[in-house]
Structures are given as structure tokens and as C-alpha cells.
Coordinates of C-alpha atoms in Angstrom, one line a residue:
X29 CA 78.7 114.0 74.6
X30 CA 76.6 111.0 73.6
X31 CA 74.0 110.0 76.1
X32 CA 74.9 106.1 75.3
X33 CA 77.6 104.1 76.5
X34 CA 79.3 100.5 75.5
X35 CA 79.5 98.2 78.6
X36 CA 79.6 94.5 79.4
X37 CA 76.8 93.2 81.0
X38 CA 75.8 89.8 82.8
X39 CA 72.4 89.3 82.4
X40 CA 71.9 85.7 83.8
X41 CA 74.0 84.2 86.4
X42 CA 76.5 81.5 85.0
X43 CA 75.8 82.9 81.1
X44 CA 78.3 85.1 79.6
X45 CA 78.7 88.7 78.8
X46 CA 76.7 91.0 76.6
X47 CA 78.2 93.8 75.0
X48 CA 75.7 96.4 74.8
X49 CA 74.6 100.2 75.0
X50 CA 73.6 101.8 78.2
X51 CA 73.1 105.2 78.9
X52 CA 76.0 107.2 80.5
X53 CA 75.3 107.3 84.2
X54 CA 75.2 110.9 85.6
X55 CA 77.3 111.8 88.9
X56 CA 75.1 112.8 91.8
X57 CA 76.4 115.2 94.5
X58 CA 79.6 114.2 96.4
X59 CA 80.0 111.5 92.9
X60 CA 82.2 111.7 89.9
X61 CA 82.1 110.3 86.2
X62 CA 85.5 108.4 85.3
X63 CA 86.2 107.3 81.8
X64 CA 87.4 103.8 82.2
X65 CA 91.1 102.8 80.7
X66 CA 91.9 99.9 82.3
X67 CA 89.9 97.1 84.6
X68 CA 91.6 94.1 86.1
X69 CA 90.3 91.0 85.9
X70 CA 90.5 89.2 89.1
X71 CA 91.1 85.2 89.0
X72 CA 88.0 84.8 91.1
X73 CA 85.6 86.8 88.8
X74 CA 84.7 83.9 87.2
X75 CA 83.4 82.3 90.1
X76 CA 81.4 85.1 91.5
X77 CA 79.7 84.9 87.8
X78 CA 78.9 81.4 87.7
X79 CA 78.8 79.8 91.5
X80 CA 78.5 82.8 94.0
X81 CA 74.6 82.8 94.4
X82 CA 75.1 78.9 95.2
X83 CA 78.1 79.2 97.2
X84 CA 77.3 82.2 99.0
X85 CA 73.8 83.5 98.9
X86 CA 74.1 85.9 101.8
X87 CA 76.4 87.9 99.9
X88 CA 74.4 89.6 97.4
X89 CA 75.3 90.0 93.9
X90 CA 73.8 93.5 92.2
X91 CA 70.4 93.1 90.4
X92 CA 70.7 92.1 87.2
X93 CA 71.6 93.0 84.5
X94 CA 74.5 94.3 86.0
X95 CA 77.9 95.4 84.9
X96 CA 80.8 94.0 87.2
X97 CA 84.3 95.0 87.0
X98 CA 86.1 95.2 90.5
X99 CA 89.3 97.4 89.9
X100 CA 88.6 100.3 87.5
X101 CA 91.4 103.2 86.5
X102 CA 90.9 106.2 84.3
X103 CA 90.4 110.1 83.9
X104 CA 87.9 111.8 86.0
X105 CA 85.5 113.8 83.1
X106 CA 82.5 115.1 85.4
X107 CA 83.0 116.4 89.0
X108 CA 79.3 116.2 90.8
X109 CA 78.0 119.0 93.0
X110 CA 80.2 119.5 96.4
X111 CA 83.2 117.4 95.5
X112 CA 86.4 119.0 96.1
X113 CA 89.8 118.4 95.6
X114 CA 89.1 116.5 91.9
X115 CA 89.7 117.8 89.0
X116 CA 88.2 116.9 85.4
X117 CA 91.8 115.2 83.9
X118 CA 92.8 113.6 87.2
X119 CA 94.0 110.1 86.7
X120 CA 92.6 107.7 89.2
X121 CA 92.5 104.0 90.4
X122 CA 88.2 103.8 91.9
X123 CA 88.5 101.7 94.5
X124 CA 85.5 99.9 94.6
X125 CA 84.8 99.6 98.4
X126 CA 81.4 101.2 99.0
X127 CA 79.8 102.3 102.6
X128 CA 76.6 104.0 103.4
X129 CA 78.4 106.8 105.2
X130 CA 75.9 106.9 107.9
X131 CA 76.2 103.7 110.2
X132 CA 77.9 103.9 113.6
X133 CA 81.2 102.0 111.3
X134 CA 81.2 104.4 108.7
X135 CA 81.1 107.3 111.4
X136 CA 83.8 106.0 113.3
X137 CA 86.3 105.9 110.3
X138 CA 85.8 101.8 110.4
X139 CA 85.4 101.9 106.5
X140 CA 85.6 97.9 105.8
X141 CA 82.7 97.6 109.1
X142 CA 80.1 99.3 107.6
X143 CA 77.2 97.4 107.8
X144 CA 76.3 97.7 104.3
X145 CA 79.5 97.6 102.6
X146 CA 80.1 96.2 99.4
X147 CA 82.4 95.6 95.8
X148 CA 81.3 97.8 93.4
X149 CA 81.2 95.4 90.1
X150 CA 81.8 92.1 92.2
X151 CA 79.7 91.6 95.7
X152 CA 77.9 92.9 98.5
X153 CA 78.3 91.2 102.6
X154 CA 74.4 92.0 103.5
X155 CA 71.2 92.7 102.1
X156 CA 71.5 96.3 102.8
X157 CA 74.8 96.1 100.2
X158 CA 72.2 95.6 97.0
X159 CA 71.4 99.5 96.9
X160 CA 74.7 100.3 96.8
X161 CA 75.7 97.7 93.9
X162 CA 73.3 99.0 92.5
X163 CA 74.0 102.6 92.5
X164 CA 77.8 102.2 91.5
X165 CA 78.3 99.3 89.3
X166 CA 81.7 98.3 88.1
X167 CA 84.0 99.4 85.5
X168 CA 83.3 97.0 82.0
X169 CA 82.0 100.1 80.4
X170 CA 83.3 102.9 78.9
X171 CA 82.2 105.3 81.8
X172 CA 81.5 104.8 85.4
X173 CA 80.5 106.5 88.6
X174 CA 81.9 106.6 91.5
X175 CA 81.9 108.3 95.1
X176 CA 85.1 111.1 95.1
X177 CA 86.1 109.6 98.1
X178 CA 87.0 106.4 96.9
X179 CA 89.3 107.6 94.5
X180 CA 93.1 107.1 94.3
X181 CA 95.2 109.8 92.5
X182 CA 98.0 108.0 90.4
X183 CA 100.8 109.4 88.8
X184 CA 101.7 109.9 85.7
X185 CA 104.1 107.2 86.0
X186 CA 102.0 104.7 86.8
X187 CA 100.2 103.0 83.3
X188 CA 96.4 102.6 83.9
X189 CA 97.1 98.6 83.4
X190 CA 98.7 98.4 86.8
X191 CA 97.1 101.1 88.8
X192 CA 93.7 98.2 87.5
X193 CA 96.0 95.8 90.1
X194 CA 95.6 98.0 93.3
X195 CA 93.2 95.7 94.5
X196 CA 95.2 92.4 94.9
X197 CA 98.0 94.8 95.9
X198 CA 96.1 97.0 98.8
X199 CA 94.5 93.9 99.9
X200 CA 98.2 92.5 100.8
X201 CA 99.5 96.1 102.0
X202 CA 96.7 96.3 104.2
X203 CA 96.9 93.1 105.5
X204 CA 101.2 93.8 106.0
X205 CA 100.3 96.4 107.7
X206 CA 97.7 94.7 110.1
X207 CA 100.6 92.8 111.0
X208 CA 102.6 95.3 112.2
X209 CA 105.7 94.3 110.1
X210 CA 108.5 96.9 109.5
X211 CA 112.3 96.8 110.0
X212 CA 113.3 94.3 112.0
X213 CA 110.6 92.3 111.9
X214 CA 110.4 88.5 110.1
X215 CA 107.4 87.9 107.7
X216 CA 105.7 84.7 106.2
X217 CA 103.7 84.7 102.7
X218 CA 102.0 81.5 102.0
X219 CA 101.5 81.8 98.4
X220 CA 103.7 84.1 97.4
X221 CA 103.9 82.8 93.6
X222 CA 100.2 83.7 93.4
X223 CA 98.2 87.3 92.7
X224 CA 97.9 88.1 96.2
X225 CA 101.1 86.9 97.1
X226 CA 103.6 88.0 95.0
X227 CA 102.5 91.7 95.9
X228 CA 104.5 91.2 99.3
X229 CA 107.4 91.0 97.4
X230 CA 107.3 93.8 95.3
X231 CA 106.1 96.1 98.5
X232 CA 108.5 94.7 100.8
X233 CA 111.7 97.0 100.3
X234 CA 108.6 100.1 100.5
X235 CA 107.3 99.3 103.4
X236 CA 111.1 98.6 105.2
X237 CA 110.7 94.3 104.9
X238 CA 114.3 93.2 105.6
X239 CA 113.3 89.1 106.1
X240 CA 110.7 88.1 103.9
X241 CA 109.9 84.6 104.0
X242 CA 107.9 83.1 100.9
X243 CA 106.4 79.8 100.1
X244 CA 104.8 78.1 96.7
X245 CA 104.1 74.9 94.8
X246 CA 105.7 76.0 91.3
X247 CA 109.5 76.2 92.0
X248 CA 109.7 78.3 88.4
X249 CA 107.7 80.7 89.9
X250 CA 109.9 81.0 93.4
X251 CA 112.7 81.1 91.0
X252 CA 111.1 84.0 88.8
X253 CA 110.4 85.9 92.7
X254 CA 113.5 85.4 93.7
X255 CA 115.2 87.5 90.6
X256 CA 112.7 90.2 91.7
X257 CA 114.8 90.7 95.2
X258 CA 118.0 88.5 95.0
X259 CA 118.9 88.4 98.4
X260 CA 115.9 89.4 100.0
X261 CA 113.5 86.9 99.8
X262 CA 114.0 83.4 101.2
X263 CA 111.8 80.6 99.9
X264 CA 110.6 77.4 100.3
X265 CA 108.8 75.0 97.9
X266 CA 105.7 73.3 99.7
X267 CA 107.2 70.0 98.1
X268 CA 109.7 70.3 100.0
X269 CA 108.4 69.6 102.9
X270 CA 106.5 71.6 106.2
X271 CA 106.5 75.2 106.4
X272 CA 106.8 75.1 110.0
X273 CA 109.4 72.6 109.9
X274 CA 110.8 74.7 107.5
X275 CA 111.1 78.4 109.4
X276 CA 111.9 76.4 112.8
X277 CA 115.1 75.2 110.9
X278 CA 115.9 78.9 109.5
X279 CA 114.9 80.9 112.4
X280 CA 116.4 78.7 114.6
X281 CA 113.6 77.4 116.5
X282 CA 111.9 81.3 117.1
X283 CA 109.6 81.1 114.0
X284 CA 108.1 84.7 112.4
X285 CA 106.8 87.6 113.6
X286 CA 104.1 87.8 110.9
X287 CA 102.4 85.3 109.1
X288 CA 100.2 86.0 106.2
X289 CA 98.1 83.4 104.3
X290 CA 97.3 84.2 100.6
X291 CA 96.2 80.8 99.6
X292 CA 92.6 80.3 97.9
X293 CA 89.7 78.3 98.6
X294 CA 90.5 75.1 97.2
X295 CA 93.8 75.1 99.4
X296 CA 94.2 72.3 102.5
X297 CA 93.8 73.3 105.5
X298 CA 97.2 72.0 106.8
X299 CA 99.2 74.6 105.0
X300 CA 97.6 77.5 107.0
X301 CA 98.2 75.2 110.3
X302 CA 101.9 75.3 109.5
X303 CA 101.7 78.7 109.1
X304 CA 100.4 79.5 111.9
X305 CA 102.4 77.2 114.0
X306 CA 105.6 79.1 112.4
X307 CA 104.4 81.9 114.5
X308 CA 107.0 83.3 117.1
X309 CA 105.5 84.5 120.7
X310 CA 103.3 87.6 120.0
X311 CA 103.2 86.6 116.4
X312 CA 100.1 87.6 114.3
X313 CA 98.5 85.7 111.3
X314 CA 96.5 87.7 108.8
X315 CA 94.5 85.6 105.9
X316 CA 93.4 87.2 103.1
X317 CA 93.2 84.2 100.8
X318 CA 89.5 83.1 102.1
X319 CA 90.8 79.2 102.9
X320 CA 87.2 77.7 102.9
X321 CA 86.0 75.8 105.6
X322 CA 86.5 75.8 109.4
X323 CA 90.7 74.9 110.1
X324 CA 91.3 73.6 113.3
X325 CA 93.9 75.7 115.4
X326 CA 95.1 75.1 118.7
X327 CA 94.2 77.9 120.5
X328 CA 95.8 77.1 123.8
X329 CA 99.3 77.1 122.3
X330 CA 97.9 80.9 120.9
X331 CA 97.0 81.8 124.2
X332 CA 100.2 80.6 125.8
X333 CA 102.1 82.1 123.1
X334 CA 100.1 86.0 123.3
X335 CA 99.2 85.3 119.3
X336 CA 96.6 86.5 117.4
X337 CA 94.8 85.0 114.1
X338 CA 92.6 87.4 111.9
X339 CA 90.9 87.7 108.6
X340 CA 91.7 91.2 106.9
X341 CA 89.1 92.5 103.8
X342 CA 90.3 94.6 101.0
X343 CA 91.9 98.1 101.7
X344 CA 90.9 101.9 102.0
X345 CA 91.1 104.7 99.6
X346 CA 93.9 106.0 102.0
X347 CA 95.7 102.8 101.9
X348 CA 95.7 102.9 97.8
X349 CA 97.1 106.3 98.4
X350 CA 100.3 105.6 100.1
X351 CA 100.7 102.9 96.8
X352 CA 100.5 105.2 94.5
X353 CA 102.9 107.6 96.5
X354 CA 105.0 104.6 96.6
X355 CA 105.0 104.7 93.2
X356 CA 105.7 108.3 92.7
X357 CA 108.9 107.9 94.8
X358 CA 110.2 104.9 92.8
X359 CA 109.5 102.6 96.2
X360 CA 107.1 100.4 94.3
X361 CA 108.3 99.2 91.3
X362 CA 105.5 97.2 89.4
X363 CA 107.1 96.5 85.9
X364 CA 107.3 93.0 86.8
X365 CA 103.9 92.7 86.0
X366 CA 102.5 91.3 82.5
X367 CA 99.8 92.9 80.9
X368 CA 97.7 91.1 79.0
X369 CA 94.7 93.6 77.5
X370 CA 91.7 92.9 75.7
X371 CA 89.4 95.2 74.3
X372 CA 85.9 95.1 75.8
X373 CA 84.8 93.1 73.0
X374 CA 86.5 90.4 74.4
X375 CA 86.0 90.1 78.0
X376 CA 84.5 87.0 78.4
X377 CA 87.9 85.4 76.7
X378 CA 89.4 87.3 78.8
X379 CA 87.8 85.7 81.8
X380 CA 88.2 82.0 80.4
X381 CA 91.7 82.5 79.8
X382 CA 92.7 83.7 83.4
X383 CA 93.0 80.4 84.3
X384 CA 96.6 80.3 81.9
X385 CA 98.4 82.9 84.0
X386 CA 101.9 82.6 84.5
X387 CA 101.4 82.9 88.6
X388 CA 101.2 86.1 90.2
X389 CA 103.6 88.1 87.3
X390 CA 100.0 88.0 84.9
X391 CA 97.6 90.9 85.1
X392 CA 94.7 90.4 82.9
X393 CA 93.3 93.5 81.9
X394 CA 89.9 95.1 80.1
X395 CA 90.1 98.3 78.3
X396 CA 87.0 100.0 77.7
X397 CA 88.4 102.4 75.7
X398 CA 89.9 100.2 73.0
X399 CA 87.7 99.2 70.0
X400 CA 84.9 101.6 70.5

């Protein structure tokens, strides 16, 4: 094996990618080494490259240079000492939520708490996160490293370009799940054309969804989600007019029992107010979108009404898990996706050109092992 490596670097914030050699990282006990096949290219990777030390400086990124690349997929080719139940060959999505394993969160099974937890190849939330960027980087590179514990077994069915998605698509399982929904219970996406969003519709006949509510700006794009479950999904256009207005005139006054928000940053504030005002008694609101900025709710109403408004953060390893079984069953069904996949030659075009995506259906993807 050669002791170098091809990977995408950033060496300076806001400048763009190197492509250089790097020696191959070596697991360390409880690690493993995957050969990289596929890393997604989240739409807010740009940002994190080029405004995130301004934006958010209390969120570390790794030291530089460093190689990013959140959502990583591949063969496992090195098992570490004292890692069981992985097997050189084993295809796996790394999730890239890392914890130090030791704090009172970590100990109590509170993955997501821990106090030094952080996106391998994207961001920490601390100063305590740098070691562990650090450590694990991301998955531009041929090879990578990774904790065994953080890995996702995926089937054969499932091509390495969308297993590279389970990150936008955890994020809204976990958040769906947060909310309790199920059989018999109504649920409302804001921004169901987008990445995040259009995942609720193609988990919603896994996880039992039977009244899906969906809302968007592009009425193409509700068009093209409404083909993916005729029937199933019922949409709205924010042109058209309030979404509480809206679900008060479908639900007959009741509103929903779960509201998720899976707008972005730039997004007005009012849209989330309508959302959560669409909330029936005992209803819960999960965001996941990151609105920026404080929003204004009206918390006595909440109170009166037993509701409850929270932010949910990625997903766990166990959480990809039940994905991937869903799509081992044939529950989840993810060929509506596009794949769009560049060599790592070309990842910085890769990153320009997210911007172009047709909605939620693109999934721009690296592949580490093309062109070497």
C-alpha cells in the first residue's frame, strides 16, 4: 500500500481547494481506515469555507490545512486494535458526528450533548471540538479515518452516491422522530422542495406518515414532490398565501400535530411564525433549518396550548442505521435523487455549482476514487 494519499485541502479560509498528497492516516485503537467512494457536498459547505470564522467564530473550524468533507461513504480497508463487529470490505456511510466519549453527555448515551462535539470535515460547537477535527478530518481524500462507532452499514443496494446524502436525510428523520409523528398523526415541512426538506417525503410512507403537509416557493418543484407520493402529500405554495391560514382552512381550524422548519438562514422570520401558529394543542415544532436571528413567538398562546418549540442537530449512528435498514426493506426509496459526481479534481466546481441545483432532487457528489 502507498504511504501517500490524494486529498482536497483548504489551506486559507475563503481560498479554494488544493489537490495534494498527504500521507494515509493510520487507524488508532477502537478507529478504522475507509476508502472514500462518495462525499456529498452539502449546499452550505461553501459558506463554512468562506464566511464561518466571521459569522460564527465560536464554532471552531479544524486547523488548517485541513481537509473537509461532511458525509463520507466507502469500504472499510483497515480495522484498528479492539474494534469489533467490522469487517475489512464492509460498505459504510461515516457519519461524521464526533464526541469525546468521556463527558457526563457522552456517558449518558446523549451523543449530540457532548460537550465537545463536532463535524468531522465541516465544524466543531466549542473549543474543546478542535482536537477532535483535528484527529478525524473529512472525506475529500482517497482515505479517511474514522471511530467504528460512527459507522453505518449499507447495503448492497444502496449506491455509495446516496448513502453520501445520510446526512440531510438523518438530520430530517431525527428531527420526525423528535416530533413524535407516526400513524395518525398530521405533519408540516416548511421547505419541503429544498435538501432538507424533500427528505420527509421520501421517509414518510417508512416511518407510517399518512398526512404530510409540505410547503415551497417553486411550484415546479411541489409539482415534481407531488409525483413522488401522488396522494399523499398535500402542498401549498408560500405565494399563495399564509401557511397558517393555509392548514387552518385544511384541518379545519385544528392545525398539525408536528411542525418542522427546514428553511435556511436567509429565510424571514414570518414563515416559521406561521408554522408554528399552525400548531394544534400539544403540537411540537422542530427546526432544523438554522433560521438566523432571534423570531419572536408568542409564548403565552404555547403555554396555553401545552406546545413545545425546539432546535434538533444532526442524527446518530443508530438513527443512520434504521435508514439504511429502510433501505434494505425497500421502505426508503431514494432513486429520486440526481447524482451529479465529480472527480476530486474538480471539487471546487463542484462547490461553485451547488448553487444550480434543481431543489432538493440534486445531490452533488465527490468521488475520491475517480481520476487517481
Amino acid at each position: 500500500m502507498t504511504s501517500t494519499m490524494r486529498a482536497a485541502r483548504m489551506h486559507n479560509v475563503g481560498e479554494p481547494m488544493k489537490i495534494e498528497r498527504i500521507p494515509v492516516p493510520a487507524p488508532g485503537p477502537g478507529d478504522v481506515r475507509v476508502a472514500v467512494h462518495a462525499v456529498n457536498i452539502v449546499p452550505n459547505l461553501a459558506n463554512i469555507l468562506s464566511n464561518w470564522t466571521t459569522w460564527f467564530p465560536l464554532n471552531p473550524l479544524p486547523s488548517l490545512p485541513a481537509v473537509f468533507g461532511l458525509d463520507p461513504a466507502g469500504v472499510v480497508e483497515e480495522v484498528g486494535e479492539g474494534v469489533h463487529g467490522v469487517e475489512v470490505g464492509d460498505r459504510v456511510y461515516v457519519n461524521p458526528g464526533r464526541t469525546c466519549g468521556a463527558c457526563r453527555a457522552c456517558r449518558n448515551g446523549r451523543l449530540v450533548h457532548c460537550a465537545s462535539f463536532a463535524f468531522a470535515g465541516y465544524f466543531g460547537f466549542s473549543a474543546t471540538s478542535v482536537r477532535l477535527l483535528d484527529r478525524y478530518q473529512g472525506g475529500l481524500a482517497e482515505k479517511m479515518i474514522a471511530p467504528a462507532s460512527s459507522l453505518v452499514h449499507i447495503p448492497d443496494s444502496l449506491p455509495f452516491e446516496a448513502a453520501a446524502r445520510f446526512g440531510y436525510l438523518g438530520t430530517m428523520y431525527s428531527a420526525l422522530r423528535k416530533a413524535g409523528v407516526g400513524p395518525g398523526r398530521s405533519v408540516l415541512v416548511n421547505g419541503i422542495t429544498g435538501t432538507l426538506g424533500i427528505a420527509a417525503a421520501l421517509l414518510a410512507p417508512a416511518m407510517g406518515i399518512t398526512t404530510l403537509y409540505g410547503t415551497g416557493r417553486d411550484r415546479d418543484l411541489l409539482a415534481e414532490i407531488d409525483k413522488l407520493r401522488p396522494g399523499l402529500v398535500r402542498l401549498h405554495s408560500l405565494h399563495d398565501g399564509p401557511v397558517d391560514e393555509w392548514i387552518a382552512a385544511e384541518t379545519g381550524g385544528a392545525g398539525v400535530d408536528a411542525y418542522i422548519d427546514a428553511l435556511g438562514p436567509g429565510a424571514p422570520h414570518e414563515t416559521l411564525q406561521q408554522g408554528v401558529r399552525a400548531l394544534a394543542r400539544g403540537g411540537v415544532a422542530v427546526n432544523i433549518g438554522a433560521v438566523a436571528g432571534e423570531v419572536p413567538l408568542d409564548l403565552h398562546r404555547m403555554m396555553d396550548l401545552d406546545q413545545i418549540v425546539r432546535g434538533s442537530v444532526w442524527f446518530t449512528p443508530g438513527e443512520g442505521q434504521d435508514m439504511a435498514d429502510m433501505v434494505a426493506s425497500g421502505l426508503l426509496d431514494l432513486s429520486p435523487l440526481r447524482h451529479h459526481v465529480y472527480p476530486l479534481d474538480e471539487v471546487n466546481a463542484a462547490i461553485n455549482n451547488v448553487g444550480s441545483r434543481h431543489g432538493g432532487f440534486s445531490n452533488f457528489v465527490i468521488s475520491p476514487a475517480s481520476g487517481r
